[in-house]
Amino acid sequence: MTKLPKGKDYYQEGSHVYNELNVLEAFRKALTTWARWVDANVNPMKSLVFFRGYSASHFSGGQWNSGGQCDSEVEPIKNVTYLREYPSKMLVLEKVLRNMKTHVTYLNVTQMTDYRKDGHPSVYRKQNLSPEERKSPMHFQDCSHWCLPGVPDAWNEILYANLLVNEKQKQQAQKRHR
């Protein structure tokens, strides 16, 4: 029996095939590939590069498919001691960004979204749940989308503020060179 029917995954990099690849290492390799492409193809005099982090998982009691739930969250976290540990993936990202020659503005929304465990539509996205649906809310939870208005508005405001600051700095630099 080959490994394929066992659900084994393979990863190829160049001519080397991995039969197993650590998630953090795979993430680092993917980001490094992206960073090389940006450094080789983006003209920082003509373009701005932004990288938005990802939002934290908010399931309590396990992941979404193993008993975790977030369907009754109605208030944001107000005490920093309840936040999750800063994800190691974000540390990998920050290291890759530091080693780039092209400036990338990192919109780090990870910890900000960690506070907003209440910001997902969850079971509230569907009106009039049936009794069967109420028994198994994990099938109706939705932590990959955000309620509007809410967290995505804050992301947009951060991006907009960065664009305004960049434009102001550009104008000031032009005045100095005159």
JSON list of C-alpha atoms in Angstrom, two decimals:
[
{"chain": "A", "resi": 1, "resn": "MET", "atom": "CA", "xyz": [0.00, 0.00, 0.00]},
{"chain": "A", "resi": 2, "resn": "THR", "atom": "CA", "xyz": [1.37, 3.42, -0.92]},
{"chain": "A", "resi": 3, "resn": "LYS", "atom": "CA", "xyz": [1.26, 6.42, 1.37]},
{"chain": "A", "resi": 4, "resn": "LEU", "atom": "CA", "xyz": [-1.33, 8.21, -0.81]},
{"chain": "A", "resi": 5, "resn": "PRO", "atom": "CA", "xyz": [-4.32, 6.10, 0.26]},
{"chain": "A", "resi": 6, "resn": "LYS", "atom": "CA", "xyz": [-3.30, 6.70, 3.88]},
{"chain": "A", "resi": 7, "resn": "GLY", "atom": "CA", "xyz": [-3.90, 10.42, 3.38]},
{"chain": "A", "resi": 8, "resn": "LYS", "atom": "CA", "xyz": [-0.21, 11.28, 3.48]},
{"chain": "A", "resi": 9, "resn": "ASP", "atom": "CA", "xyz": [0.68, 14.67, 2.07]},
{"chain": "A", "resi": 10, "resn": "TYR", "atom": "CA", "xyz": [3.76, 15.47, 0.01]},
{"chain": "A", "resi": 11, "resn": "TYR", "atom": "CA", "xyz": [5.42, 18.84, -0.46]},
{"chain": "A", "resi": 12, "resn": "GLN", "atom": "CA", "xyz": [7.80, 19.70, -3.24]},
{"chain": "A", "resi": 13, "resn": "GLU", "atom": "CA", "xyz": [10.40, 22.45, -3.17]},
{"chain": "A", "resi": 14, "resn": "GLY", "atom": "CA", "xyz": [12.51, 22.54, -6.31]},
{"chain": "A", "resi": 15, "resn": "SER", "atom": "CA", "xyz": [13.39, 18.91, -6.96]},
{"chain": "A", "resi": 16, "resn": "HIS", "atom": "CA", "xyz": [13.20, 17.88, -3.31]},
{"chain": "A", "resi": 17, "resn": "VAL", "atom": "CA", "xyz": [10.01, 16.15, -2.11]},
{"chain": "A", "resi": 18, "resn": "TYR", "atom": "CA", "xyz": [9.14, 16.21, 1.58]},
{"chain": "A", "resi": 19, "resn": "ASN", "atom": "CA", "xyz": [6.80, 13.56, 2.93]},
{"chain": "A", "resi": 20, "resn": "GLU", "atom": "CA", "xyz": [6.26, 15.69, 6.00]},
{"chain": "A", "resi": 21, "resn": "LEU", "atom": "CA", "xyz": [6.74, 19.38, 6.63]},
{"chain": "A", "resi": 22, "resn": "ASN", "atom": "CA", "xyz": [6.38, 21.24, 9.91]},
{"chain": "A", "resi": 23, "resn": "VAL", "atom": "CA", "xyz": [3.67, 23.92, 9.66]},
{"chain": "A", "resi": 24, "resn": "LEU", "atom": "CA", "xyz": [5.93, 26.74, 10.87]},
{"chain": "A", "resi": 25, "resn": "GLU", "atom": "CA", "xyz": [8.67, 25.69, 8.45]},
{"chain": "A", "resi": 26, "resn": "ALA", "atom": "CA", "xyz": [6.17, 25.54, 5.58]},
{"chain": "A", "resi": 27, "resn": "PHE", "atom": "CA", "xyz": [4.89, 29.00, 6.53]},
{"chain": "A", "resi": 28, "resn": "ARG", "atom": "CA", "xyz": [8.45, 30.35, 6.65]},
{"chain": "A", "resi": 29, "resn": "LYS", "atom": "CA", "xyz": [9.23, 28.86, 3.22]},
{"chain": "A", "resi": 30, "resn": "ALA", "atom": "CA", "xyz": [6.05, 30.32, 1.72]},
{"chain": "A", "resi": 31, "resn": "LEU", "atom": "CA", "xyz": [6.72, 33.77, 3.18]},
{"chain": "A", "resi": 32, "resn": "THR", "atom": "CA", "xyz": [10.35, 33.68, 2.09]},
{"chain": "A", "resi": 33, "resn": "THR", "atom": "CA", "xyz": [9.25, 32.87, -1.47]},
{"chain": "A", "resi": 34, "resn": "TRP", "atom": "CA", "xyz": [6.81, 35.80, -1.33]},
{"chain": "A", "resi": 35, "resn": "ALA", "atom": "CA", "xyz": [9.48, 38.11, 0.12]},
{"chain": "A", "resi": 36, "resn": "ARG", "atom": "CA", "xyz": [11.96, 37.20, -2.65]},
{"chain": "A", "resi": 37, "resn": "TRP", "atom": "CA", "xyz": [9.30, 37.93, -5.27]},
{"chain": "A", "resi": 38, "resn": "VAL", "atom": "CA", "xyz": [8.48, 41.32, -3.70]},
{"chain": "A", "resi": 39, "resn": "ASP", "atom": "CA", "xyz": [12.17, 42.24, -3.45]},
{"chain": "A", "resi": 40, "resn": "ALA", "atom": "CA", "xyz": [12.75, 41.28, -7.09]},
{"chain": "A", "resi": 41, "resn": "ASN", "atom": "CA", "xyz": [9.59, 42.76, -8.62]},
{"chain": "A", "resi": 42, "resn": "VAL", "atom": "CA", "xyz": [8.28, 45.70, -6.60]},
{"chain": "A", "resi": 43, "resn": "ASN", "atom": "CA", "xyz": [9.68, 49.17, -7.11]},
{"chain": "A", "resi": 44, "resn": "PRO", "atom": "CA", "xyz": [9.38, 50.84, -3.67]},
{"chain": "A", "resi": 45, "resn": "MET", "atom": "CA", "xyz": [9.58, 54.26, -5.34]},
{"chain": "A", "resi": 46, "resn": "LYS", "atom": "CA", "xyz": [6.30, 53.56, -7.12]},
{"chain": "A", "resi": 47, "resn": "SER", "atom": "CA", "xyz": [4.50, 51.11, -4.83]},
{"chain": "A", "resi": 48, "resn": "LEU", "atom": "CA", "xyz": [3.66, 50.54, -1.20]},
{"chain": "A", "resi": 49, "resn": "VAL", "atom": "CA", "xyz": [3.55, 47.00, 0.15]},
{"chain": "A", "resi": 50, "resn": "PHE", "atom": "CA", "xyz": [1.27, 46.09, 3.04]},
{"chain": "A", "resi": 51, "resn": "PHE", "atom": "CA", "xyz": [0.98, 42.78, 4.85]},
{"chain": "A", "resi": 52, "resn": "ARG", "atom": "CA", "xyz": [-1.98, 42.27, 7.16]},
{"chain": "A", "resi": 53, "resn": "GLY", "atom": "CA", "xyz": [-1.57, 39.68, 9.89]},
{"chain": "A", "resi": 54, "resn": "TYR", "atom": "CA", "xyz": [-4.32, 37.24, 10.64]},
{"chain": "A", "resi": 55, "resn": "SER", "atom": "CA", "xyz": [-6.99, 37.19, 13.28]},
{"chain": "A", "resi": 56, "resn": "ALA", "atom": "CA", "xyz": [-6.70, 34.97, 16.31]},
{"chain": "A", "resi": 57, "resn": "SER", "atom": "CA", "xyz": [-8.84, 31.88, 16.85]},
{"chain": "A", "resi": 58, "resn": "HIS", "atom": "CA", "xyz": [-11.54, 32.36, 19.49]},
{"chain": "A", "resi": 59, "resn": "PHE", "atom": "CA", "xyz": [-12.76, 28.86, 20.22]},
{"chain": "A", "resi": 60, "resn": "SER", "atom": "CA", "xyz": [-13.00, 27.80, 23.84]},
{"chain": "A", "resi": 61, "resn": "GLY", "atom": "CA", "xyz": [-12.71, 24.16, 24.81]},
{"chain": "A", "resi": 62, "resn": "GLY", "atom": "CA", "xyz": [-10.98, 22.97, 21.62]},
{"chain": "A", "resi": 63, "resn": "GLN", "atom": "CA", "xyz": [-10.91, 23.76, 17.93]},
{"chain": "A", "resi": 64, "resn": "TRP", "atom": "CA", "xyz": [-14.06, 24.17, 15.84]},
{"chain": "A", "resi": 65, "resn": "ASN", "atom": "CA", "xyz": [-14.11, 20.46, 14.91]},
{"chain": "A", "resi": 66, "resn": "SER", "atom": "CA", "xyz": [-13.25, 19.06, 18.35]},
{"chain": "A", "resi": 67, "resn": "GLY", "atom": "CA", "xyz": [-15.74, 20.57, 20.78]},
{"chain": "A", "resi": 68, "resn": "GLY", "atom": "CA", "xyz": [-14.56, 24.17, 20.69]},
{"chain": "A", "resi": 69, "resn": "GLN", "atom": "CA", "xyz": [-17.18, 26.86, 20.56]},
{"chain": "A", "resi": 70, "resn": "CYS", "atom": "CA", "xyz": [-17.61, 30.60, 20.41]},
{"chain": "A", "resi": 71, "resn": "ASP", "atom": "CA", "xyz": [-21.34, 30.88, 19.88]},
{"chain": "A", "resi": 72, "resn": "SER", "atom": "CA", "xyz": [-22.19, 32.62, 23.15]},
{"chain": "A", "resi": 73, "resn": "GLU", "atom": "CA", "xyz": [-19.52, 35.34, 23.11]},
{"chain": "A", "resi": 74, "resn": "VAL", "atom": "CA", "xyz": [-21.16, 38.74, 23.41]},
{"chain": "A", "resi": 75, "resn": "GLU", "atom": "CA", "xyz": [-18.42, 40.96, 24.91]},
{"chain": "A", "resi": 76, "resn": "PRO", "atom": "CA", "xyz": [-14.83, 41.65, 23.96]},
{"chain": "A", "resi": 77, "resn": "ILE", "atom": "CA", "xyz": [-11.95, 40.60, 26.21]},
{"chain": "A", "resi": 78, "resn": "LYS", "atom": "CA", "xyz": [-11.18, 43.45, 28.58]},
{"chain": "A", "resi": 79, "resn": "ASN", "atom": "CA", "xyz": [-8.38, 41.87, 30.63]},
{"chain": "A", "resi": 80, "resn": "VAL", "atom": "CA", "xyz": [-5.06, 41.26, 28.85]},
{"chain": "A", "resi": 81, "resn": "THR", "atom": "CA", "xyz": [-4.43, 38.13, 30.94]},
{"chain": "A", "resi": 82, "resn": "TYR", "atom": "CA", "xyz": [-7.19, 36.34, 28.97]},
{"chain": "A", "resi": 83, "resn": "LEU", "atom": "CA", "xyz": [-5.54, 36.92, 25.60]},
{"chain": "A", "resi": 84, "resn": "ARG", "atom": "CA", "xyz": [-3.89, 34.00, 23.87]},
{"chain": "A", "resi": 85, "resn": "GLU", "atom": "CA", "xyz": [-0.13, 33.74, 23.48]},
{"chain": "A", "resi": 86, "resn": "TYR", "atom": "CA", "xyz": [1.17, 35.68, 20.48]},
{"chain": "A", "resi": 87, "resn": "PRO", "atom": "CA", "xyz": [1.22, 33.15, 17.61]},
{"chain": "A", "resi": 88, "resn": "SER", "atom": "CA", "xyz": [4.60, 31.76, 16.61]},
{"chain": "A", "resi": 89, "resn": "LYS", "atom": "CA", "xyz": [3.57, 32.18, 12.96]},
{"chain": "A", "resi": 90, "resn": "MET", "atom": "CA", "xyz": [3.57, 35.95, 13.47]},
{"chain": "A", "resi": 91, "resn": "LEU", "atom": "CA", "xyz": [7.12, 35.78, 14.87]},
{"chain": "A", "resi": 92, "resn": "VAL", "atom": "CA", "xyz": [8.16, 33.91, 11.71]},
{"chain": "A", "resi": 93, "resn": "LEU", "atom": "CA", "xyz": [6.50, 36.61, 9.59]},
{"chain": "A", "resi": 94, "resn": "GLU", "atom": "CA", "xyz": [8.22, 39.41, 11.50]},
{"chain": "A", "resi": 95, "resn": "LYS", "atom": "CA", "xyz": [11.63, 37.78, 10.97]},
{"chain": "A", "resi": 96, "resn": "VAL", "atom": "CA", "xyz": [11.02, 37.42, 7.22]},
{"chain": "A", "resi": 97, "resn": "LEU", "atom": "CA", "xyz": [9.92, 41.07, 6.99]},
{"chain": "A", "resi": 98, "resn": "ARG", "atom": "CA", "xyz": [13.06, 42.25, 8.83]},
{"chain": "A", "resi": 99, "resn": "ASN", "atom": "CA", "xyz": [15.25, 40.46, 6.27]},
{"chain": "A", "resi": 100, "resn": "MET", "atom": "CA", "xyz": [13.59, 42.05, 3.23]},
{"chain": "A", "resi": 101, "resn": "LYS", "atom": "CA", "xyz": [15.21, 44.89, 1.30]},
{"chain": "A", "resi": 102, "resn": "THR", "atom": "CA", "xyz": [11.78, 46.27, 0.30]},
{"chain": "A", "resi": 103, "resn": "HIS", "atom": "CA", "xyz": [9.94, 48.10, 3.07]},
{"chain": "A", "resi": 104, "resn": "VAL", "atom": "CA", "xyz": [6.71, 46.32, 3.96]},
{"chain": "A", "resi": 105, "resn": "THR", "atom": "CA", "xyz": [4.19, 47.96, 6.26]},
{"chain": "A", "resi": 106, "resn": "TYR", "atom": "CA", "xyz": [2.99, 45.25, 8.60]},
{"chain": "A", "resi": 107, "resn": "LEU", "atom": "CA", "xyz": [-0.61, 45.77, 9.70]},
{"chain": "A", "resi": 108, "resn": "ASN", "atom": "CA", "xyz": [-0.44, 43.65, 12.82]},
{"chain": "A", "resi": 109, "resn": "VAL", "atom": "CA", "xyz": [-4.07, 42.96, 13.65]},
{"chain": "A", "resi": 110, "resn": "THR", "atom": "CA", "xyz": [-3.48, 39.67, 15.46]},
{"chain": "A", "resi": 111, "resn": "GLN", "atom": "CA", "xyz": [-3.59, 40.89, 19.05]},
{"chain": "A", "resi": 112, "resn": "MET", "atom": "CA", "xyz": [-6.23, 43.49, 18.26]},
{"chain": "A", "resi": 113, "resn": "THR", "atom": "CA", "xyz": [-8.58, 40.79, 16.95]},
{"chain": "A", "resi": 114, "resn": "ASP", "atom": "CA", "xyz": [-7.79, 38.57, 19.93]},
{"chain": "A", "resi": 115, "resn": "TYR", "atom": "CA", "xyz": [-9.68, 41.08, 22.07]},
{"chain": "A", "resi": 116, "resn": "ARG", "atom": "CA", "xyz": [-12.78, 40.76, 19.86]},
{"chain": "A", "resi": 117, "resn": "LYS", "atom": "CA", "xyz": [-13.94, 37.19, 20.44]},
{"chain": "A", "resi": 118, "resn": "ASP", "atom": "CA", "xyz": [-17.46, 38.63, 20.26]},
{"chain": "A", "resi": 119, "resn": "GLY", "atom": "CA", "xyz": [-17.04, 40.08, 16.75]},
{"chain": "A", "resi": 120, "resn": "HIS", "atom": "CA", "xyz": [-18.07, 37.03, 14.72]},
{"chain": "A", "resi": 121, "resn": "PRO", "atom": "CA", "xyz": [-21.53, 36.36, 13.32]},
{"chain": "A", "resi": 122, "resn": "SER", "atom": "CA", "xyz": [-21.47, 32.87, 14.85]},
{"chain": "A", "resi": 123, "resn": "VAL", "atom": "CA", "xyz": [-24.98, 31.41, 15.22]},
{"chain": "A", "resi": 124, "resn": "TYR", "atom": "CA", "xyz": [-26.42, 34.92, 15.00]},
{"chain": "A", "resi": 125, "resn": "ARG", "atom": "CA", "xyz": [-25.99, 35.00, 11.22]},
{"chain": "A", "resi": 126, "resn": "LYS", "atom": "CA", "xyz": [-29.06, 32.82, 10.77]},
{"chain": "A", "resi": 127, "resn": "GLN", "atom": "CA", "xyz": [-32.46, 33.72, 12.10]},
{"chain": "A", "resi": 128, "resn": "ASN", "atom": "CA", "xyz": [-34.80, 31.12, 13.60]},
{"chain": "A", "resi": 129, "resn": "LEU", "atom": "CA", "xyz": [-32.49, 28.18, 14.23]},
{"chain": "A", "resi": 130, "resn": "SER", "atom": "CA", "xyz": [-34.32, 24.86, 14.30]},
{"chain": "A", "resi": 131, "resn": "PRO", "atom": "CA", "xyz": [-34.20, 22.76, 17.50]},
{"chain": "A", "resi": 132, "resn": "GLU", "atom": "CA", "xyz": [-31.72, 20.44, 15.74]},
{"chain": "A", "resi": 133, "resn": "GLU", "atom": "CA", "xyz": [-29.48, 23.38, 14.81]},
{"chain": "A", "resi": 134, "resn": "ARG", "atom": "CA", "xyz": [-29.59, 24.68, 18.40]},
{"chain": "A", "resi": 135, "resn": "LYS", "atom": "CA", "xyz": [-28.30, 21.28, 19.62]},
{"chain": "A", "resi": 136, "resn": "SER", "atom": "CA", "xyz": [-25.16, 21.47, 17.49]},
{"chain": "A", "resi": 137, "resn": "PRO", "atom": "CA", "xyz": [-24.14, 25.11, 17.20]},
{"chain": "A", "resi": 138, "resn": "MET", "atom": "CA", "xyz": [-20.59, 24.13, 16.20]},
{"chain": "A", "resi": 139, "resn": "HIS", "atom": "CA", "xyz": [-21.93, 23.42, 12.70]},
{"chain": "A", "resi": 140, "resn": "PHE", "atom": "CA", "xyz": [-23.15, 27.01, 12.46]},
{"chain": "A", "resi": 141, "resn": "GLN", "atom": "CA", "xyz": [-20.33, 28.93, 14.11]},
{"chain": "A", "resi": 142, "resn": "ASP", "atom": "CA", "xyz": [-18.45, 31.26, 11.84]},
{"chain": "A", "resi": 143, "resn": "CYS", "atom": "CA", "xyz": [-15.15, 32.58, 13.16]},
{"chain": "A", "resi": 144, "resn": "SER", "atom": "CA", "xyz": [-13.68, 33.28, 9.76]},
{"chain": "A", "resi": 145, "resn": "HIS", "atom": "CA", "xyz": [-16.04, 36.18, 9.11]},
{"chain": "A", "resi": 146, "resn": "TRP", "atom": "CA", "xyz": [-16.60, 39.33, 11.12]},
{"chain": "A", "resi": 147, "resn": "CYS", "atom": "CA", "xyz": [-19.72, 41.31, 11.92]},
{"chain": "A", "resi": 148, "resn": "LEU", "atom": "CA", "xyz": [-20.05, 44.71, 10.30]},
{"chain": "A", "resi": 149, "resn": "PRO", "atom": "CA", "xyz": [-19.58, 47.31, 11.51]},
{"chain": "A", "resi": 150, "resn": "GLY", "atom": "CA", "xyz": [-16.72, 45.98, 13.56]},
{"chain": "A", "resi": 151, "resn": "VAL", "atom": "CA", "xyz": [-13.21, 44.61, 13.31]},
{"chain": "A", "resi": 152, "resn": "PRO", "atom": "CA", "xyz": [-12.76, 44.94, 9.51]},
{"chain": "A", "resi": 153, "resn": "ASP", "atom": "CA", "xyz": [-13.62, 48.62, 9.86]},
{"chain": "A", "resi": 154, "resn": "ALA", "atom": "CA", "xyz": [-10.71, 48.98, 12.28]},
{"chain": "A", "resi": 155, "resn": "TRP", "atom": "CA", "xyz": [-8.43, 47.19, 9.78]},
{"chain": "A", "resi": 156, "resn": "ASN", "atom": "CA", "xyz": [-9.51, 49.64, 7.09]},
{"chain": "A", "resi": 157, "resn": "GLU", "atom": "CA", "xyz": [-8.91, 52.60, 9.41]},
{"chain": "A", "resi": 158, "resn": "ILE", "atom": "CA", "xyz": [-5.37, 51.35, 10.17]},
{"chain": "A", "resi": 159, "resn": "LEU", "atom": "CA", "xyz": [-4.66, 50.94, 6.46]},
{"chain": "A", "resi": 160, "resn": "TYR", "atom": "CA", "xyz": [-6.09, 54.39, 5.70]},
{"chain": "A", "resi": 161, "resn": "ALA", "atom": "CA", "xyz": [-4.06, 56.01, 8.50]},
{"chain": "A", "resi": 162, "resn": "ASN", "atom": "CA", "xyz": [-0.90, 54.38, 7.11]},
{"chain": "A", "resi": 163, "resn": "LEU", "atom": "CA", "xyz": [-1.68, 55.72, 3.64]},
{"chain": "A", "resi": 164, "resn": "LEU", "atom": "CA", "xyz": [-2.22, 59.23, 5.03]},
{"chain": "A", "resi": 165, "resn": "VAL", "atom": "CA", "xyz": [1.03, 59.14, 7.02]},
{"chain": "A", "resi": 166, "resn": "ASN", "atom": "CA", "xyz": [2.93, 57.90, 3.98]},
{"chain": "A", "resi": 167, "resn": "GLU", "atom": "CA", "xyz": [1.51, 60.67, 1.81]},
{"chain": "A", "resi": 168, "resn": "LYS", "atom": "CA", "xyz": [2.38, 63.31, 4.41]},
{"chain": "A", "resi": 169, "resn": "GLN", "atom": "CA", "xyz": [5.96, 61.99, 4.67]},
{"chain": "A", "resi": 170, "resn": "LYS", "atom": "CA", "xyz": [6.27, 62.05, 0.89]},
{"chain": "A", "resi": 171, "resn": "GLN", "atom": "CA", "xyz": [5.09, 65.68, 0.75]},
{"chain": "A", "resi": 172, "resn": "GLN", "atom": "CA", "xyz": [7.54, 66.69, 3.51]},
{"chain": "A", "resi": 173, "resn": "ALA", "atom": "CA", "xyz": [10.42, 64.97, 1.70]},
{"chain": "A", "resi": 174, "resn": "GLN", "atom": "CA", "xyz": [9.54, 66.79, -1.53]},
{"chain": "A", "resi": 175, "resn": "LYS", "atom": "CA", "xyz": [9.55, 70.15, 0.32]},
{"chain": "A", "resi": 176, "resn": "ARG", "atom": "CA", "xyz": [13.01, 69.42, 1.77]},
{"chain": "A", "resi": 177, "resn": "HIS", "atom": "CA", "xyz": [14.45, 68.62, -1.67]},
{"chain": "A", "resi": 178, "resn": "ARG", "atom": "CA", "xyz": [13.26, 71.86, -3.25]}
]
